[in-house]
Amino acid sequence: MGTFYGIGVGPGDSELITVKAVNIIKKLTILYAPQARKNGLSFAEKIATPYFTDSLTIKRRHFPMTHDLAEKQQSWNEIAAEIIKDVKAGNEVGFITLGDPSVYSTYSYLADIVRDDVPIKTIAGISSYSQIAAEVSIPLTIDNESLEVIPATASIDQISQALDVNDNVILMKVSAKFEAIYQLLSDRELLGNALLVSDASLESESARKLSEMAISEKVPYFSTVLIKKQLRF
Amino acid sequence: MGTFYGIGVGPGDSELITVKAVNIIKKLTILYAPQARKNGLSFAEKIATPYFTDSLTIKRRHFPMTHDLAEKQQSWNEIAAEIIKDVKAGNEVGFITLGDPSVYSTYSYLADIVRDDVPIKTIAGISSYSQIAAEVSIPLTIDNESLEVIPATASIDQISQALDVNDNVILMKVSAKFEAIYQLLSDRELLGNALLVSDASLESESARKLSEMAISEKVPYFSTVLIKKQLRF
């Protein structure tokens, strides 16, 4: 029997992957790559491509982006069954995921399904928020400060609570809810403490102060807001 | 003029460093390495040693572990002045730090002192908590869940508040305060939801359920407690 590896490929730059992840990708026989759209190449696959060997079999699998949990679970179950079969046949099998596999990743669901049947190993990756802090050379947290990571898909009450009790807050996936987030930060007089970073580590990367933006602006899909109460941007 | 690089070397295993960090270490002329004790080799330096070139000059500098802020600031200022001089003389200068340079790192203080005088770049690293989650293949956070990172050196009230409002809490640096943390988790009936991970990614690594530990146990220096409200360990 082989092993199933969940591999974080980092935030975007192919160099922001660990040496361990590269070494494991090179010894895989089968690699599962997520596809957001049918027939599309995933962002995670693009990042990892420089490390693929000629003998690697790539299995692109579509993970539906839907709020229908039953539909998602059906797709996870089907892919997990295939992975179990491949590992039991003696293959070293990988699944690549953007950023860190332990942070908001589809990998967590796959791992939960396959872990009773085959050995699994998780290879940590650089998370998008870690890269955002690095890009602007501003710490996420220091001393006795706390740091909260929360997706903008959480309720405004939960986000407000996070701002109440933390020195540093990272708001993930803000693009679909930017207006409500902007309004909340404005109401709490925190616009001056907030930075919007988009496409971290990519050529299209940008970092903008929220105090210099308009509430109606459209922000890129890969956008995160970093709020630091002890710092004015 | 050269550049000053703050480089995260990850949690312990020399392979858990990014390809970018390796490439930058290889082109440095001078590397500053922190020393907790005078004449000692730091843990960060041990991790990075496989990537040192023969021509690299290593400058080990002592950062006092004290609660005396003035003493710490004096040492940061002295080291920062030396770094500025080296970078202005045309050197590519690095400073290595355990884990991620954006998370509870002395690098943040050095960066703040030197950033007006020389160009700085921060190279993200795998944080200890990211590695802990990977070691046990358990997600830090999924879906709409929140994640808070807080050091055990914060007040018990703050830690209690973190447990009130978050699905997932990472308690860093618990060794000096283990009894109080254990008592808090016991009072809140969260011992069953808590895992203590020590020396992540090292040979001495261990992961233990808090529900199977005694309050009086002595825990290793590099110990972190992961609390997941939605999961019984």
Coordinates of N, CA and C in Angstrom, one line a residue, chain A residues 60-224:
Chain A
R60 N -7.1 15.2 -13.1 CA -7.9 16.5 -12.8 C -9.3 16.1 -12.4
R61 N -9.7 16.6 -11.3 CA -11.1 16.3 -10.8 C -11.8 17.5 -10.5
H62 N -13.1 17.6 -10.9 CA -13.9 18.8 -10.7 C -14.6 18.7 -9.3
F63 N -14.3 19.8 -8.5 CA -15.0 20.0 -7.2 C -16.1 21.1 -7.4
P64 N -17.3 20.7 -7.4 CA -18.4 21.7 -7.7 C -18.3 22.9 -6.6
M65 N -18.4 24.1 -7.1 CA -18.5 25.3 -6.2 C -19.9 25.6 -6.0
T66 N -20.5 25.0 -5.0 CA -22.0 25.1 -4.8 C -22.3 25.2 -3.3
H67 N -23.5 25.7 -3.0 CA -23.9 25.7 -1.6 C -24.6 24.4 -1.2
D68 N -24.8 23.6 -2.2 CA -25.6 22.3 -2.1 C -24.6 21.3 -1.4
L69 N -24.7 21.0 -0.1 CA -23.8 20.2 0.6 C -23.9 18.7 0.0
A70 N -25.1 18.2 -0.3 CA -25.2 16.9 -0.8 C -24.4 16.7 -2.1
E71 N -24.5 17.7 -2.9 CA -23.8 17.6 -4.2 C -22.3 17.6 -4.0
K72 N -21.8 18.4 -3.0 CA -20.4 18.5 -2.7 C -19.9 17.1 -2.1
Q73 N -20.7 16.6 -1.2 CA -20.4 15.3 -0.5 C -20.3 14.2 -1.5
Q74 N -21.2 14.2 -2.5 CA -21.2 13.1 -3.5 C -19.9 13.2 -4.3
S75 N -19.5 14.4 -4.6 CA -18.2 14.5 -5.4 C -17.0 14.2 -4.6
W76 N -17.0 14.6 -3.3 CA -15.9 14.2 -2.4 C -15.8 12.6 -2.3
N77 N -17.0 12.0 -2.1 CA -17.0 10.6 -1.9 C -16.5 9.8 -3.2
E78 N -16.9 10.3 -4.3 CA -16.4 9.7 -5.6 C -14.9 9.8 -5.7
I79 N -14.4 11.0 -5.5 CA -13.0 11.2 -5.7 C -12.2 10.4 -4.6
A80 N -12.7 10.4 -3.4 CA -12.1 9.7 -2.3 C -12.0 8.2 -2.6
A81 N -13.0 7.6 -3.1 CA -13.1 6.2 -3.5 C -12.0 5.9 -4.5
E82 N -11.8 6.8 -5.5 CA -10.8 6.6 -6.5 C -9.4 6.7 -5.9
I83 N -9.2 7.6 -4.9 CA -7.9 7.8 -4.3 C -7.6 6.6 -3.5
I84 N -8.5 6.0 -2.7 CA -8.3 4.8 -1.9 C -7.9 3.7 -2.8
K85 N -8.5 3.5 -3.9 CA -8.2 2.4 -4.9 C -6.8 2.6 -5.4
D86 N -6.4 3.8 -5.7 CA -5.0 4.1 -6.2 C -4.0 3.8 -5.2
V87 N -4.2 4.2 -3.9 CA -3.2 4.0 -2.8 C -3.1 2.5 -2.5
K88 N -4.3 1.8 -2.5 CA -4.3 0.4 -2.1 C -3.6 -0.4 -3.2
A89 N -3.5 0.1 -4.5 CA -2.8 -0.5 -5.6 C -1.3 -0.3 -5.5
G90 N -0.9 0.4 -4.5 CA 0.6 0.6 -4.3 C 1.1 1.9 -4.7
N91 N 0.3 2.8 -5.2 CA 0.7 4.1 -5.6 C 1.0 5.1 -4.5
E92 N 2.0 6.0 -4.7 CA 2.2 7.2 -3.9 C 1.3 8.3 -4.6
V93 N 0.2 8.7 -3.8 CA -0.8 9.5 -4.4 C -0.8 10.9 -3.7
G94 N -0.8 12.0 -4.5 CA -0.9 13.3 -3.9 C -2.2 14.0 -4.3
F95 N -2.5 15.0 -3.5 CA -3.6 16.0 -3.8 C -3.0 17.3 -3.5
I96 N -3.0 18.2 -4.5 CA -2.4 19.6 -4.3 C -3.5 20.6 -3.9
T97 N -3.2 21.5 -3.1 CA -4.2 22.5 -2.6 C -3.4 23.8 -2.4
L98 N -4.1 24.9 -2.8 CA -3.6 26.2 -2.7 C -3.3 26.6 -1.2
G99 N -2.2 27.3 -1.0 CA -1.9 27.8 0.4 C -1.6 26.6 1.3
D100 N -2.2 26.6 2.5 CA -1.9 25.6 3.5 C -3.1 24.6 3.5
P101 N -2.8 23.3 3.4 CA -3.9 22.3 3.4 C -4.8 22.3 4.7
S102 N -4.3 23.0 5.8 CA -5.0 23.0 7.1 C -5.9 24.2 7.2
V103 N -5.9 25.0 6.2 CA -6.7 26.3 6.3 C -7.7 26.4 5.2
Y104 N -9.0 26.2 5.5 CA -10.1 26.4 4.5 C -9.8 25.6 3.3
S105 N -9.5 24.3 3.4 CA -9.2 23.6 2.2 C -10.1 22.4 2.0
T106 N -10.4 22.1 0.7 CA -11.2 20.9 0.4 C -10.5 19.6 0.8
Y107 N -9.2 19.7 0.9 CA -8.4 18.6 1.3 C -8.9 18.0 2.6
S108 N -9.3 18.9 3.6 CA -9.8 18.4 4.9 C -10.9 17.4 4.8
Y109 N -11.8 17.6 3.8 CA -12.9 16.7 3.6 C -12.5 15.4 3.0
L110 N -11.6 15.5 2.0 CA -11.0 14.2 1.5 C -10.3 13.4 2.5
A111 N -9.5 14.1 3.3 CA -8.7 13.4 4.3 C -9.6 12.7 5.3
D112 N -10.7 13.3 5.7 CA -11.6 12.7 6.6 C -12.2 11.4 6.1
I113 N -12.5 11.4 4.8 CA -13.1 10.2 4.2 C -12.1 9.1 4.0
V114 N -10.9 9.4 3.6 CA -9.9 8.3 3.3 C -9.1 7.8 4.5
R115 N -9.1 8.6 5.6 CA -8.1 8.3 6.7 C -8.3 6.9 7.4
D116 N -9.4 6.3 7.3 CA -9.6 5.0 7.9 C -9.1 3.9 7.0
D117 N -9.0 4.2 5.7 CA -8.6 3.1 4.8 C -7.2 3.1 4.3
V118 N -6.6 4.3 4.3 CA -5.2 4.4 3.8 C -4.4 5.3 4.7
P119 N -3.0 5.2 4.7 CA -2.2 6.1 5.4 C -2.2 7.5 4.8
I120 N -2.4 8.6 5.6 CA -2.3 9.9 5.0 C -1.2 10.7 5.7
K121 N -0.7 11.6 4.9 CA 0.3 12.6 5.4 C 0.0 14.0 4.8
T122 N 0.1 15.0 5.7 CA -0.3 16.4 5.3 C 1.0 17.2 5.2
I123 N 1.3 17.9 4.1 CA 2.5 18.7 4.0 C 2.1 20.1 4.0
A124 N 2.5 20.8 5.1 CA 2.1 22.2 5.3 C 2.5 23.1 4.2
G125 N 1.8 24.2 4.0 CA 2.1 25.2 2.9 C 2.0 26.6 3.5
I126 N 2.6 27.6 2.8 CA 2.5 29.0 3.2 C 1.0 29.4 2.9
S127 N 0.3 29.9 4.0 CA -1.0 30.4 3.8 C -1.0 31.7 3.1
S128 N -2.2 32.1 2.5 CA -2.3 33.4 1.8 C -2.0 34.5 2.8
Y129 N -2.5 34.4 4.0 CA -2.4 35.5 5.0 C -0.9 35.7 5.5
S130 N -0.2 34.6 5.6 CA 1.2 34.6 5.9 C 1.9 35.4 4.8
Q131 N 1.6 35.1 3.6 CA 2.3 35.7 2.4 C 1.9 37.2 2.4
I132 N 0.7 37.5 2.7 CA 0.3 39.0 2.7 C 1.1 39.8 3.6
A133 N 1.3 39.3 4.8 CA 2.1 40.0 5.8 C 3.5 40.1 5.3
A134 N 4.1 39.0 4.7 CA 5.4 39.1 4.2 C 5.6 40.1 3.1
E135 N 4.6 40.2 2.2 CA 4.7 41.1 1.1 C 4.8 42.5 1.5
V136 N 4.1 42.9 2.6 CA 4.2 44.3 3.1 C 5.1 44.4 4.3
S137 N 5.8 43.3 4.7 CA 6.8 43.3 5.8 C 6.1 43.9 7.1
I138 N 4.9 43.5 7.3 CA 4.2 43.9 8.6 C 3.8 42.7 9.3
P139 N 4.1 42.6 10.6 CA 3.8 41.4 11.4 C 2.3 41.1 11.5
L140 N 2.0 39.8 11.4 CA 0.6 39.4 11.7 C 0.3 39.6 13.2
T141 N 1.3 39.3 14.0 CA 1.1 39.4 15.5 C 2.4 39.4 16.2
I142 N 2.5 40.2 17.2 CA 3.8 40.2 18.0 C 3.4 40.2 19.5
D143 N 4.4 40.0 20.4 CA 4.3 40.1 21.8 C 3.1 39.2 22.4
N144 N 2.2 39.9 23.1 CA 1.1 39.2 23.7 C -0.2 39.4 22.9
E145 N 0.0 39.9 21.7 CA -1.2 40.2 20.8 C -1.8 38.9 20.3
S146 N -3.1 39.0 20.0 CA -3.8 37.9 19.4 C -4.1 38.2 18.0
L147 N -4.4 37.1 17.3 CA -4.7 37.1 15.8 C -5.9 36.3 15.5
E148 N -6.9 36.8 14.8 CA -8.0 36.0 14.4 C -8.1 36.0 12.9
V149 N -8.3 34.8 12.4 CA -8.6 34.5 11.0 C -10.1 34.2 10.9
I150 N -10.8 34.9 10.0 CA -12.2 34.6 9.9 C -12.6 34.9 8.4
P151 N -13.5 34.1 7.8 CA -13.9 34.3 6.5 C -15.0 35.4 6.4
A152 N -15.0 36.2 5.4 CA -16.1 37.2 5.3 C -17.4 36.6 5.1
T153 N -17.5 35.3 4.8 CA -18.7 34.5 4.7 C -19.4 34.3 6.1
A154 N -18.6 34.5 7.1 CA -19.2 34.4 8.5 C -20.2 35.6 8.6
S155 N -21.0 35.6 9.7 CA -22.0 36.7 9.9 C -21.3 38.0 10.3
I156 N -21.9 39.1 10.0 CA -21.4 40.4 10.4 C -21.2 40.5 11.9
D157 N -22.1 39.9 12.6 CA -22.0 39.8 14.1 C -20.7 39.1 14.5
Q158 N -20.4 38.0 13.9 CA -19.2 37.3 14.2 C -18.0 38.1 13.9
I159 N -18.0 38.7 12.8 CA -16.9 39.5 12.3 C -16.7 40.7 13.3
S160 N -17.8 41.3 13.7 CA -17.8 42.4 14.6 C -17.2 42.0 16.0
Q161 N -17.6 40.8 16.4 CA -17.1 40.2 17.7 C -15.6 40.0 17.6
A162 N -15.1 39.5 16.4 CA -13.7 39.3 16.2 C -12.9 40.6 16.3
L163 N -13.5 41.7 15.8 CA -12.9 43.0 15.9 C -12.9 43.5 17.4
D164 N -13.9 43.1 18.2 CA -14.0 43.5 19.6 C -12.8 43.0 20.4
V165 N -12.5 41.7 20.2 CA -11.6 41.1 21.1 C -10.2 40.8 20.7
N166 N -9.9 41.2 19.4 CA -8.5 40.9 18.9 C -7.7 42.1 18.5
D167 N -6.4 42.0 18.6 CA -5.5 43.1 18.1 C -5.4 43.1 16.6
N168 N -5.4 41.9 16.1 CA -5.2 41.7 14.6 C -6.3 40.7 14.1
V169 N -6.9 41.1 13.0 CA -7.9 40.3 12.3 C -7.6 40.2 10.9
I170 N -7.7 38.9 10.4 CA -7.5 38.7 9.0 C -8.9 38.3 8.4
L171 N -9.4 39.0 7.5 CA -10.7 38.7 6.9 C -10.5 38.1 5.5
M172 N -10.8 36.8 5.4 CA -10.5 36.1 4.1 C -11.7 36.3 3.2
K173 N -11.5 36.0 1.9 CA -12.6 35.9 0.9 C -13.6 37.1 1.0
V174 N -13.0 38.4 0.9 CA -13.9 39.5 1.1 C -14.6 40.0 -0.2
S175 N -14.2 39.5 -1.4 CA -14.6 40.0 -2.6 C -16.2 40.1 -2.7
A176 N -16.9 39.0 -2.3 CA -18.3 38.9 -2.5 C -19.1 39.8 -1.5
K177 N -18.4 40.3 -0.5 CA -19.1 41.0 0.6 C -18.4 42.3 1.0
F178 N -17.7 42.9 0.0 CA -16.8 44.0 0.3 C -17.6 45.2 0.9
E179 N -18.7 45.5 0.3 CA -19.5 46.7 0.8 C -19.8 46.6 2.3
A180 N -20.3 45.4 2.7 CA -20.7 45.2 4.1 C -19.5 45.3 5.0
I181 N -18.4 44.8 4.6 CA -17.2 44.8 5.4 C -16.7 46.3 5.5
Y182 N -16.7 47.0 4.4 CA -16.2 48.3 4.4 C -17.1 49.2 5.3
Q183 N -18.4 48.9 5.3 CA -19.4 49.7 6.1 C -19.1 49.4 7.6
L184 N -18.8 48.1 7.9 CA -18.6 47.8 9.3 C -17.3 48.4 9.8
L185 N -16.2 48.4 9.0 CA -15.0 49.0 9.4 C -15.1 50.5 9.5
S186 N -15.9 51.1 8.6 CA -16.2 52.6 8.7 C -16.9 52.9 10.0
D187 N -18.0 52.2 10.3 CA -18.8 52.4 11.5 C -17.9 52.3 12.7
R188 N -16.9 51.4 12.7 CA -16.1 51.2 13.9 C -14.8 52.1 13.8
E189 N -14.7 53.0 12.8 CA -13.5 53.9 12.7 C -12.3 53.1 12.6
L190 N -12.3 52.0 11.8 CA -11.1 51.1 11.6 C -10.6 51.2 10.2
L191 N -11.2 52.0 9.3 CA -10.7 52.0 7.9 C -9.2 52.4 7.8
G192 N -8.8 53.2 8.7 CA -7.4 53.6 8.7 C -6.4 52.5 9.2
N193 N -7.0 51.5 9.8 CA -6.2 50.4 10.3 C -6.3 49.1 9.4
A194 N -6.9 49.3 8.2 CA -7.1 48.2 7.4 C -6.4 48.3 6.0
L195 N -5.9 47.1 5.6 CA -5.2 47.1 4.3 C -5.8 45.9 3.5
L196 N -6.1 46.2 2.2 CA -6.7 45.2 1.3 C -5.5 44.7 0.4
V197 N -5.3 43.4 0.5 CA -4.2 42.8 -0.3 C -4.8 41.8 -1.3
S198 N -4.6 42.0 -2.6 CA -5.1 41.1 -3.6 C -4.0 40.4 -4.4
D199 N -4.3 39.1 -4.8 CA -3.4 38.3 -5.6 C -2.0 38.3 -5.0
A200 N -1.8 38.0 -3.7 CA -0.5 38.0 -3.0 C 0.4 37.1 -3.8
S201 N 1.6 37.5 -4.0 CA 2.8 36.8 -4.6 C 2.6 36.7 -6.1
L202 N 1.6 37.2 -6.7 CA 1.4 37.1 -8.2 C 1.8 38.5 -8.8
E203 N 2.0 38.5 -10.1 CA 2.4 39.7 -10.8 C 1.3 40.8 -10.6
S204 N 0.0 40.3 -10.6 CA -1.1 41.3 -10.4 C -1.3 41.7 -9.0
E205 N -0.4 41.4 -8.1 CA -0.6 41.7 -6.7 C -0.8 43.2 -6.5
S206 N -1.6 43.6 -5.5 CA -1.8 45.0 -5.1 C -2.1 45.0 -3.6
A207 N -1.6 46.1 -2.9 CA -1.9 46.3 -1.5 C -2.5 47.8 -1.5
R208 N -3.7 47.9 -0.9 CA -4.3 49.2 -0.9 C -4.9 49.5 0.5
K209 N -4.7 50.8 0.9 CA -5.3 51.2 2.2 C -6.8 51.4 2.0
L210 N -7.6 50.8 2.9 CA -9.0 50.9 2.8 C -9.5 52.4 2.9
S211 N -8.7 53.2 3.7 CA -9.1 54.6 3.8 C -9.0 55.4 2.5
E212 N -8.3 54.8 1.5 CA -8.2 55.4 0.2 C -9.0 54.8 -0.9
M213 N -9.9 53.9 -0.4 CA -10.8 53.2 -1.4 C -12.3 53.7 -1.2
A214 N -13.1 53.5 -2.2 CA -14.5 53.8 -2.1 C -15.3 52.5 -1.8
I215 N -16.4 52.6 -1.1 CA -17.2 51.5 -0.7 C -17.7 50.7 -1.9
S216 N -17.9 51.3 -3.0 CA -18.5 50.7 -4.2 C -17.5 50.0 -5.1
E217 N -16.2 50.0 -4.7 CA -15.2 49.4 -5.6 C -15.3 47.9 -5.7
K218 N -15.0 47.4 -6.9 CA -15.0 45.9 -7.1 C -13.6 45.4 -6.8
V219 N -13.5 44.4 -6.0 CA -12.2 43.9 -5.6 C -11.9 42.5 -6.2
P220 N -10.7 42.2 -6.5 CA -10.4 40.9 -7.1 C -10.8 39.7 -6.3
Y221 N -11.0 38.5 -6.9 CA -11.4 37.3 -6.2 C -10.5 37.0 -5.0
F222 N -9.2 36.9 -5.3 CA -8.3 36.6 -4.2 C -7.9 37.8 -3.4
S223 N -8.8 38.3 -2.5 CA -8.6 39.5 -1.7 C -8.8 39.2 -0.3
T224 N -7.9 39.8 0.5 CA -7.9 39.6 2.0 C -7.8 41.0 2.6

